[in-house]
Amino acid sequence: MKSCYLVAALFALQASAVHAEDYKVGSLVIHQPWSRATPKNAPVAGGYLKITNTGTAPDRLVGGSADGAKRFEIHEMKMDGGVMKMRELKDGLEIPPGATVELKPGSYHIMMMNLSRPLAKGDKVKGSLAFEKAGKVDVEFAVEGIGGSPAGMKMNEHGH
Ligand SMILES: [Cu+2]
């Protein structure tokens, strides 16, 4: 019964990001990178994806790049004294062996900062991800609609 539930959950997730693709590097599989359309004059966009480590050793997402973004950071969101705050993960994000780590709104995410142009729904943003062991892989972020912002995800909390 557990596997049926998982399959249903996977279909639900895929339906929300139908334009995106999977990428492989080393023993890592990167599922469906996507981003969100940005409001005019908002120089920041989130990047979301899932990373599965099919190997036997841990790896870390340590950086990357996105076309048009001067800065590319890996963030986490956490409750801090009742307020949702985000901070940069300076040492990157660990992908344990056999695990799938999801970067999603309200949780771990990539922050594309100082964007040279707004992102529009349907755009593809070329970029790359850098892993400590697996190395670098080129990916493409599919830009979805603006949708609702996760609670507490405010630009002024970045403090950069
Ligand atoms: Cu952030």
Short mmCIF file of N, CA and C and ligand atoms in Angstrom, two decimals:
data_model
loop_
_atom_site.label_atom_id
_atom_site.label_comp_id
_atom_site.label_asym_id
_atom_site.label_seq_id
_atom_site.Cartn_x
_atom_site.Cartn_y
_atom_site.Cartn_z
N MET A 1 0.83 -1.21 0.00
CA MET A 1 0.00 0.00 0.00
C MET A 1 0.86 1.25 0.00
N LYS A 2 2.00 1.12 0.65
CA LYS A 2 2.88 2.29 0.73
C LYS A 2 3.35 2.74 -0.65
N SER A 3 3.69 1.75 -1.49
CA SER A 3 4.19 2.12 -2.81
C SER A 3 3.11 2.78 -3.66
N CYS A 4 1.86 2.35 -3.51
CA CYS A 4 0.76 2.99 -4.25
C CYS A 4 0.68 4.46 -3.87
N TYR A 5 0.79 4.70 -2.60
CA TYR A 5 0.72 6.09 -2.14
C TYR A 5 1.85 6.91 -2.74
N LEU A 6 3.05 6.34 -2.77
CA LEU A 6 4.21 7.06 -3.30
C LEU A 6 4.02 7.39 -4.77
N VAL A 7 3.52 6.42 -5.52
CA VAL A 7 3.30 6.65 -6.95
C VAL A 7 2.30 7.77 -7.15
N ALA A 8 1.23 7.77 -6.38
CA ALA A 8 0.23 8.83 -6.50
C ALA A 8 0.84 10.19 -6.17
N ALA A 9 1.69 10.21 -5.15
CA ALA A 9 2.32 11.47 -4.77
C ALA A 9 3.25 11.96 -5.87
N LEU A 10 3.97 11.04 -6.49
CA LEU A 10 4.87 11.42 -7.57
C LEU A 10 4.11 12.03 -8.74
N PHE A 11 2.99 11.41 -9.09
CA PHE A 11 2.21 11.95 -10.19
C PHE A 11 1.73 13.35 -9.87
N ALA A 12 1.33 13.56 -8.63
CA ALA A 12 0.84 14.87 -8.23
C ALA A 12 1.95 15.91 -8.38
N LEU A 13 3.16 15.53 -7.97
CA LEU A 13 4.27 16.47 -8.07
C LEU A 13 4.60 16.77 -9.52
N GLN A 14 4.61 15.73 -10.35
CA GLN A 14 4.97 15.93 -11.74
C GLN A 14 3.96 16.81 -12.44
N ALA A 15 2.71 16.71 -12.06
CA ALA A 15 1.68 17.50 -12.72
C ALA A 15 1.91 18.99 -12.50
N SER A 16 2.59 19.35 -11.42
CA SER A 16 2.81 20.77 -11.14
C SER A 16 4.03 21.31 -11.86
N ALA A 17 4.78 20.49 -12.52
CA ALA A 17 5.98 20.97 -13.21
C ALA A 17 6.17 20.18 -14.49
N VAL A 18 5.19 20.25 -15.36
CA VAL A 18 5.17 19.37 -16.52
C VAL A 18 6.20 19.72 -17.57
N HIS A 19 6.75 20.93 -17.54
CA HIS A 19 7.66 21.33 -18.61
C HIS A 19 9.11 20.96 -18.32
N ALA A 20 9.35 20.52 -17.13
CA ALA A 20 10.75 20.37 -16.71
C ALA A 20 11.28 18.98 -17.05
N GLU A 21 12.58 18.83 -16.89
CA GLU A 21 13.24 17.59 -17.28
C GLU A 21 14.12 17.04 -16.17
N ASP A 22 14.66 15.84 -16.42
CA ASP A 22 15.61 15.23 -15.50
C ASP A 22 17.02 15.31 -16.07
N TYR A 23 17.99 15.41 -15.18
CA TYR A 23 19.40 15.47 -15.58
C TYR A 23 20.18 14.51 -14.70
N LYS A 24 21.30 14.02 -15.23
CA LYS A 24 22.12 13.10 -14.45
C LYS A 24 23.56 13.57 -14.41
N VAL A 25 24.19 13.43 -13.27
CA VAL A 25 25.62 13.68 -13.17
C VAL A 25 26.16 12.74 -12.09
N GLY A 26 27.16 11.94 -12.45
CA GLY A 26 27.66 10.96 -11.51
C GLY A 26 26.53 10.07 -11.03
N SER A 27 26.39 9.92 -9.72
CA SER A 27 25.32 9.07 -9.19
C SER A 27 24.10 9.90 -8.78
N LEU A 28 24.07 11.16 -9.23
CA LEU A 28 22.95 12.04 -8.87
C LEU A 28 21.97 12.18 -10.04
N VAL A 29 20.69 12.21 -9.69
CA VAL A 29 19.65 12.49 -10.68
C VAL A 29 18.94 13.76 -10.24
N ILE A 30 18.90 14.73 -11.12
CA ILE A 30 18.24 16.00 -10.82
C ILE A 30 16.91 16.03 -11.55
N HIS A 31 15.84 16.15 -10.76
CA HIS A 31 14.51 16.07 -11.32
C HIS A 31 13.92 17.47 -11.53
N GLN A 32 13.62 17.77 -12.75
CA GLN A 32 12.71 18.86 -13.10
C GLN A 32 12.99 20.19 -12.42
N PRO A 33 14.09 20.83 -12.76
CA PRO A 33 14.33 22.16 -12.20
C PRO A 33 13.28 23.16 -12.70
N TRP A 34 12.78 23.94 -11.79
CA TRP A 34 11.81 24.96 -12.22
C TRP A 34 12.00 26.22 -11.39
N SER A 35 11.46 27.30 -11.93
CA SER A 35 11.50 28.56 -11.23
C SER A 35 10.13 29.19 -11.37
N ARG A 36 10.00 30.37 -10.80
CA ARG A 36 8.72 31.06 -10.85
C ARG A 36 8.88 32.36 -11.60
N ALA A 37 7.84 32.71 -12.33
CA ALA A 37 7.84 34.04 -12.95
C ALA A 37 8.01 35.09 -11.87
N THR A 38 8.72 36.16 -12.19
CA THR A 38 8.96 37.21 -11.21
C THR A 38 8.11 38.42 -11.54
N PRO A 39 7.60 39.10 -10.51
CA PRO A 39 6.91 40.37 -10.76
C PRO A 39 7.90 41.37 -11.34
N LYS A 40 7.39 42.36 -12.06
CA LYS A 40 8.29 43.38 -12.63
C LYS A 40 9.14 44.01 -11.53
N ASN A 41 10.40 44.22 -11.84
CA ASN A 41 11.34 44.88 -10.94
C ASN A 41 11.73 44.07 -9.71
N ALA A 42 11.31 42.81 -9.66
CA ALA A 42 11.79 41.96 -8.57
C ALA A 42 13.04 41.26 -9.06
N PRO A 43 14.18 41.54 -8.46
CA PRO A 43 15.44 41.03 -9.00
C PRO A 43 15.82 39.65 -8.46
N VAL A 44 14.87 38.95 -7.83
CA VAL A 44 15.18 37.68 -7.17
C VAL A 44 14.19 36.61 -7.61
N ALA A 45 14.70 35.42 -7.92
CA ALA A 45 13.81 34.30 -8.25
C ALA A 45 14.28 33.07 -7.50
N GLY A 46 13.34 32.22 -7.14
CA GLY A 46 13.68 30.96 -6.50
C GLY A 46 13.91 29.89 -7.55
N GLY A 47 14.76 28.94 -7.21
CA GLY A 47 14.96 27.78 -8.08
C GLY A 47 14.64 26.52 -7.29
N TYR A 48 13.86 25.63 -7.91
CA TYR A 48 13.38 24.45 -7.20
C TYR A 48 13.64 23.20 -8.03
N LEU A 49 13.94 22.11 -7.36
CA LEU A 49 14.20 20.84 -8.04
C LEU A 49 14.34 19.76 -6.98
N LYS A 50 14.44 18.52 -7.46
CA LYS A 50 14.70 17.40 -6.55
C LYS A 50 15.99 16.74 -6.98
N ILE A 51 16.76 16.33 -5.99
CA ILE A 51 18.02 15.65 -6.28
C ILE A 51 17.99 14.29 -5.59
N THR A 52 18.19 13.23 -6.37
CA THR A 52 18.27 11.87 -5.82
C THR A 52 19.71 11.39 -5.91
N ASN A 53 20.21 10.90 -4.81
CA ASN A 53 21.55 10.33 -4.78
C ASN A 53 21.42 8.82 -4.85
N THR A 54 21.77 8.24 -6.01
CA THR A 54 21.66 6.80 -6.20
C THR A 54 22.94 6.08 -5.79
N GLY A 55 23.93 6.84 -5.33
CA GLY A 55 25.21 6.25 -4.97
C GLY A 55 25.27 5.82 -3.51
N THR A 56 26.50 5.55 -3.05
CA THR A 56 26.69 5.05 -1.69
C THR A 56 27.42 6.05 -0.81
N ALA A 57 27.78 7.22 -1.37
CA ALA A 57 28.47 8.24 -0.60
C ALA A 57 27.67 9.55 -0.65
N PRO A 58 27.75 10.33 0.41
CA PRO A 58 27.06 11.62 0.38
C PRO A 58 27.71 12.58 -0.60
N ASP A 59 26.93 13.50 -1.12
CA ASP A 59 27.47 14.57 -1.95
C ASP A 59 26.83 15.87 -1.46
N ARG A 60 27.30 16.97 -1.98
CA ARG A 60 26.72 18.25 -1.58
C ARG A 60 26.49 19.13 -2.79
N LEU A 61 25.33 19.78 -2.80
CA LEU A 61 25.09 20.85 -3.76
C LEU A 61 25.77 22.09 -3.20
N VAL A 62 26.80 22.57 -3.91
CA VAL A 62 27.59 23.66 -3.35
C VAL A 62 27.45 24.97 -4.13
N GLY A 63 26.80 24.94 -5.29
CA GLY A 63 26.66 26.20 -6.02
C GLY A 63 26.09 25.96 -7.39
N GLY A 64 26.27 26.94 -8.24
CA GLY A 64 25.74 26.83 -9.60
C GLY A 64 25.66 28.19 -10.24
N SER A 65 24.91 28.24 -11.32
CA SER A 65 24.76 29.51 -12.03
C SER A 65 23.42 29.51 -12.75
N ALA A 66 22.95 30.70 -13.09
CA ALA A 66 21.74 30.83 -13.91
C ALA A 66 21.94 32.04 -14.81
N ASP A 67 21.60 31.88 -16.08
CA ASP A 67 21.75 32.98 -17.02
C ASP A 67 20.99 34.21 -16.53
N GLY A 68 21.65 35.34 -16.53
CA GLY A 68 20.99 36.58 -16.16
C GLY A 68 21.00 36.87 -14.67
N ALA A 69 21.48 35.92 -13.87
CA ALA A 69 21.53 36.14 -12.42
C ALA A 69 22.99 36.33 -12.01
N LYS A 70 23.27 37.45 -11.36
CA LYS A 70 24.65 37.70 -10.94
C LYS A 70 25.06 36.81 -9.78
N ARG A 71 24.10 36.50 -8.92
CA ARG A 71 24.42 35.66 -7.78
C ARG A 71 23.52 34.44 -7.76
N PHE A 72 24.06 33.36 -7.26
CA PHE A 72 23.35 32.08 -7.21
C PHE A 72 23.65 31.48 -5.85
N GLU A 73 22.66 31.41 -4.99
CA GLU A 73 22.90 30.94 -3.62
C GLU A 73 21.96 29.79 -3.29
N ILE A 74 22.37 28.99 -2.33
CA ILE A 74 21.53 27.91 -1.83
C ILE A 74 21.03 28.33 -0.45
N HIS A 75 19.72 28.33 -0.30
CA HIS A 75 19.10 28.83 0.94
C HIS A 75 18.28 27.75 1.63
N GLU A 76 18.06 27.98 2.90
CA GLU A 76 17.06 27.19 3.61
C GLU A 76 16.09 28.14 4.29
N MET A 77 14.87 27.66 4.52
CA MET A 77 13.91 28.44 5.29
C MET A 77 13.65 27.70 6.58
N LYS A 78 13.57 28.47 7.66
CA LYS A 78 13.41 27.88 8.98
C LYS A 78 12.56 28.77 9.83
N MET A 79 11.81 28.15 10.74
CA MET A 79 11.09 28.95 11.72
C MET A 79 12.09 29.42 12.77
N ASP A 80 12.04 30.70 13.05
CA ASP A 80 12.95 31.27 14.05
C ASP A 80 12.14 32.23 14.91
N GLY A 81 11.82 31.82 16.12
CA GLY A 81 11.01 32.63 17.00
C GLY A 81 9.64 32.95 16.41
N GLY A 82 9.03 31.98 15.71
CA GLY A 82 7.70 32.17 15.15
C GLY A 82 7.71 32.87 13.81
N VAL A 83 8.87 33.22 13.29
CA VAL A 83 8.96 33.90 12.00
C VAL A 83 9.74 33.01 11.03
N MET A 84 9.22 32.87 9.83
CA MET A 84 9.92 32.11 8.81
C MET A 84 11.06 32.96 8.24
N LYS A 85 12.25 32.44 8.37
CA LYS A 85 13.40 33.19 7.88
C LYS A 85 14.20 32.33 6.92
N MET A 86 14.90 32.99 6.00
CA MET A 86 15.78 32.22 5.14
C MET A 86 17.22 32.66 5.33
N ARG A 87 18.09 31.69 5.13
CA ARG A 87 19.51 32.02 5.23
C ARG A 87 20.27 31.20 4.20
N GLU A 88 21.43 31.71 3.84
CA GLU A 88 22.26 31.02 2.88
C GLU A 88 22.96 29.84 3.55
N LEU A 89 23.01 28.71 2.83
CA LEU A 89 23.77 27.56 3.31
C LEU A 89 25.17 27.67 2.72
N LYS A 90 26.07 28.24 3.50
CA LYS A 90 27.41 28.53 2.98
C LYS A 90 28.17 27.26 2.64
N ASP A 91 27.89 26.18 3.33
CA ASP A 91 28.59 24.92 3.06
C ASP A 91 27.81 24.03 2.10
N GLY A 92 26.75 24.57 1.53
CA GLY A 92 25.97 23.79 0.59
C GLY A 92 24.95 22.89 1.29
N LEU A 93 24.30 22.08 0.49
CA LEU A 93 23.21 21.23 0.96
C LEU A 93 23.59 19.77 0.74
N GLU A 94 23.59 19.00 1.84
CA GLU A 94 23.99 17.60 1.73
C GLU A 94 22.91 16.76 1.06
N ILE A 95 23.35 15.88 0.15
CA ILE A 95 22.46 14.90 -0.47
C ILE A 95 22.94 13.53 0.00
N PRO A 96 22.30 12.97 1.03
CA PRO A 96 22.76 11.69 1.58
C PRO A 96 22.56 10.55 0.58
N PRO A 97 23.38 9.50 0.67
CA PRO A 97 23.23 8.36 -0.24
C PRO A 97 21.85 7.73 -0.09
N GLY A 98 21.24 7.42 -1.22
CA GLY A 98 19.93 6.77 -1.21
C GLY A 98 18.77 7.71 -0.94
N ALA A 99 19.06 8.97 -0.75
CA ALA A 99 18.01 9.92 -0.38
C ALA A 99 17.65 10.83 -1.55
N THR A 100 16.45 11.38 -1.47
CA THR A 100 16.03 12.43 -2.39
C THR A 100 15.80 13.69 -1.58
N VAL A 101 16.48 14.75 -1.95
CA VAL A 101 16.31 16.03 -1.26
C VAL A 101 15.55 16.95 -2.19
N GLU A 102 14.50 17.54 -1.65
CA GLU A 102 13.65 18.40 -2.47
C GLU A 102 13.89 19.87 -2.14
N LEU A 103 14.14 20.66 -3.16
CA LEU A 103 14.18 22.11 -3.02
C LEU A 103 12.85 22.61 -3.52
N LYS A 104 12.10 23.28 -2.63
CA LYS A 104 10.73 23.67 -2.97
C LYS A 104 10.37 24.94 -2.23
N PRO A 105 9.31 25.60 -2.67
CA PRO A 105 8.89 26.82 -1.96
C PRO A 105 8.64 26.55 -0.49
N GLY A 106 9.18 27.40 0.38
CA GLY A 106 8.99 27.25 1.81
C GLY A 106 10.01 26.34 2.47
N SER A 107 10.97 25.84 1.70
CA SER A 107 11.96 24.92 2.23
C SER A 107 13.32 25.27 1.64
N TYR A 108 14.17 24.28 1.44
CA TYR A 108 15.42 24.55 0.74
C TYR A 108 15.10 25.10 -0.65
N HIS A 109 15.91 26.04 -1.11
CA HIS A 109 15.71 26.56 -2.46
C HIS A 109 16.99 27.20 -2.96
N ILE A 110 17.03 27.37 -4.26
CA ILE A 110 18.10 28.15 -4.89
C ILE A 110 17.60 29.57 -5.00
N MET A 111 18.47 30.51 -4.76
CA MET A 111 18.10 31.91 -4.92
C MET A 111 18.92 32.48 -6.07
N MET A 112 18.24 32.89 -7.10
CA MET A 112 18.89 33.58 -8.22
C MET A 112 18.71 35.07 -7.96
N MET A 113 19.82 35.77 -7.81
CA MET A 113 19.73 37.16 -7.35
C MET A 113 20.34 38.11 -8.37
N ASN A 114 19.95 39.37 -8.24
CA ASN A 114 20.39 40.41 -9.17
C ASN A 114 20.11 39.99 -10.61
N LEU A 115 18.86 39.62 -10.87
CA LEU A 115 18.47 39.22 -12.21
C LEU A 115 18.53 40.41 -13.16
N SER A 116 19.05 40.16 -14.36
CA SER A 116 19.15 41.26 -15.32
C SER A 116 17.81 41.51 -16.02
N ARG A 117 16.90 40.52 -15.96
CA ARG A 117 15.58 40.71 -16.56
C ARG A 117 14.57 39.85 -15.80
N PRO A 118 13.30 40.25 -15.83
CA PRO A 118 12.30 39.41 -15.14
C PRO A 118 12.11 38.07 -15.83
N LEU A 119 11.68 37.09 -15.09
CA LEU A 119 11.37 35.78 -15.67
C LEU A 119 9.88 35.73 -15.96
N ALA A 120 9.53 35.22 -17.14
CA ALA A 120 8.13 35.10 -17.52
C ALA A 120 7.77 33.63 -17.65
N LYS A 121 6.51 33.34 -17.37
CA LYS A 121 6.03 31.96 -17.49
C LYS A 121 6.32 31.44 -18.89
N GLY A 122 6.86 30.23 -18.97
CA GLY A 122 7.19 29.64 -20.26
C GLY A 122 8.65 29.82 -20.64
N ASP A 123 9.33 30.76 -19.98
CA ASP A 123 10.77 30.93 -20.22
C ASP A 123 11.53 29.67 -19.81
N LYS A 124 12.68 29.50 -20.43
CA LYS A 124 13.64 28.49 -19.96
C LYS A 124 14.90 29.23 -19.55
N VAL A 125 15.34 29.00 -18.34
CA VAL A 125 16.56 29.65 -17.87
C VAL A 125 17.68 28.62 -17.86
N LYS A 126 18.68 28.85 -18.70
CA LYS A 126 19.82 27.94 -18.70
C LYS A 126 20.69 28.22 -17.48
N GLY A 127 21.19 27.16 -16.90
CA GLY A 127 22.04 27.33 -15.74
C GLY A 127 22.85 26.09 -15.49
N SER A 128 23.43 26.03 -14.33
CA SER A 128 24.22 24.85 -13.97
C SER A 128 24.13 24.63 -12.46
N LEU A 129 24.43 23.42 -12.07
CA LEU A 129 24.52 23.09 -10.66
C LEU A 129 25.92 22.52 -10.42
N ALA A 130 26.48 22.84 -9.27
CA ALA A 130 27.81 22.33 -8.94
C ALA A 130 27.73 21.49 -7.68
N PHE A 131 28.25 20.27 -7.78
CA PHE A 131 28.28 19.36 -6.64
C PHE A 131 29.72 19.12 -6.22
N GLU A 132 29.90 18.91 -4.93
CA GLU A 132 31.23 18.72 -4.39
C GLU A 132 31.96 17.56 -5.07
N LYS A 133 31.28 16.42 -5.22
CA LYS A 133 31.94 15.24 -5.78
C LYS A 133 31.56 14.99 -7.23
N ALA A 134 30.29 15.09 -7.55
CA ALA A 134 29.83 14.76 -8.91
C ALA A 134 30.26 15.81 -9.92
N GLY A 135 30.58 17.02 -9.46
CA GLY A 135 31.00 18.07 -10.38
C GLY A 135 29.84 18.90 -10.88
N LYS A 136 30.02 19.44 -12.07
CA LYS A 136 29.07 20.42 -12.61
C LYS A 136 28.16 19.78 -13.64
N VAL A 137 26.91 20.22 -13.66
CA VAL A 137 25.97 19.73 -14.67
C VAL A 137 25.14 20.91 -15.17
N ASP A 138 24.96 20.96 -16.50
CA ASP A 138 24.11 21.99 -17.08
C ASP A 138 22.65 21.59 -16.93
N VAL A 139 21.82 22.53 -16.54
CA VAL A 139 20.39 22.26 -16.40
C VAL A 139 19.62 23.43 -17.02
N GLU A 140 18.31 23.26 -17.10
CA GLU A 140 17.45 24.32 -17.58
C GLU A 140 16.28 24.43 -16.62
N PHE A 141 16.05 25.62 -16.11
CA PHE A 141 14.93 25.85 -15.20
C PHE A 141 13.71 26.26 -16.03
N ALA A 142 12.62 25.52 -15.90
CA ALA A 142 11.38 25.88 -16.57
C ALA A 142 10.63 26.88 -15.70
N VAL A 143 10.24 27.99 -16.27
CA VAL A 143 9.59 29.04 -15.47
C VAL A 143 8.08 28.83 -15.47
N GLU A 144 7.56 28.64 -14.27
CA GLU A 144 6.12 28.45 -14.07
C GLU A 144 5.47 29.79 -13.72
N GLY A 145 4.16 29.78 -13.58
CA GLY A 145 3.45 31.01 -13.23
C GLY A 145 3.83 31.54 -11.86
N ILE A 146 3.47 32.79 -11.59
CA ILE A 146 3.86 33.42 -10.33
C ILE A 146 3.29 32.67 -9.12
N GLY A 147 2.01 32.35 -9.17
CA GLY A 147 1.40 31.60 -8.06
C GLY A 147 1.48 32.35 -6.75
N GLY A 148 1.13 31.70 -5.67
CA GLY A 148 1.17 32.34 -4.36
C GLY A 148 2.56 32.21 -3.75
N SER A 149 3.03 33.27 -3.15
CA SER A 149 4.30 33.20 -2.45
C SER A 149 4.12 32.41 -1.17
N PRO A 150 5.10 31.57 -0.84
CA PRO A 150 5.03 30.88 0.45
C PRO A 150 5.02 31.89 1.60
N ALA A 151 4.35 31.53 2.67
CA ALA A 151 4.24 32.44 3.81
C ALA A 151 5.61 32.90 4.28
N GLY A 152 5.73 34.18 4.47
CA GLY A 152 6.94 34.70 5.08
C GLY A 152 8.12 34.86 4.13
N MET A 153 7.95 34.52 2.86
CA MET A 153 9.07 34.61 1.95
C MET A 153 9.15 36.04 1.42
N LYS A 154 9.78 36.87 2.19
CA LYS A 154 9.85 38.28 1.83
C LYS A 154 11.29 38.64 1.46
N MET A 155 11.40 39.45 0.44
CA MET A 155 12.73 39.79 -0.08
C MET A 155 13.59 40.46 0.98
N ASN A 156 12.96 41.26 1.84
CA ASN A 156 13.76 42.02 2.80
C ASN A 156 14.34 41.15 3.91
N GLU A 157 13.94 39.88 3.93
CA GLU A 157 14.53 38.99 4.93
C GLU A 157 15.86 38.41 4.45
N HIS A 158 16.19 38.69 3.19
CA HIS A 158 17.45 38.16 2.70
C HIS A 158 18.65 38.88 3.29
N GLY A 159 18.49 40.16 3.49
CA GLY A 159 19.56 40.91 4.15
C GLY A 159 20.88 40.93 3.41
N HIS A 160 20.82 40.88 2.07
CA HIS A 160 22.08 40.94 1.32
C HIS A 160 22.35 42.37 0.90
CU CU B 1 16.11 32.61 -0.40
#
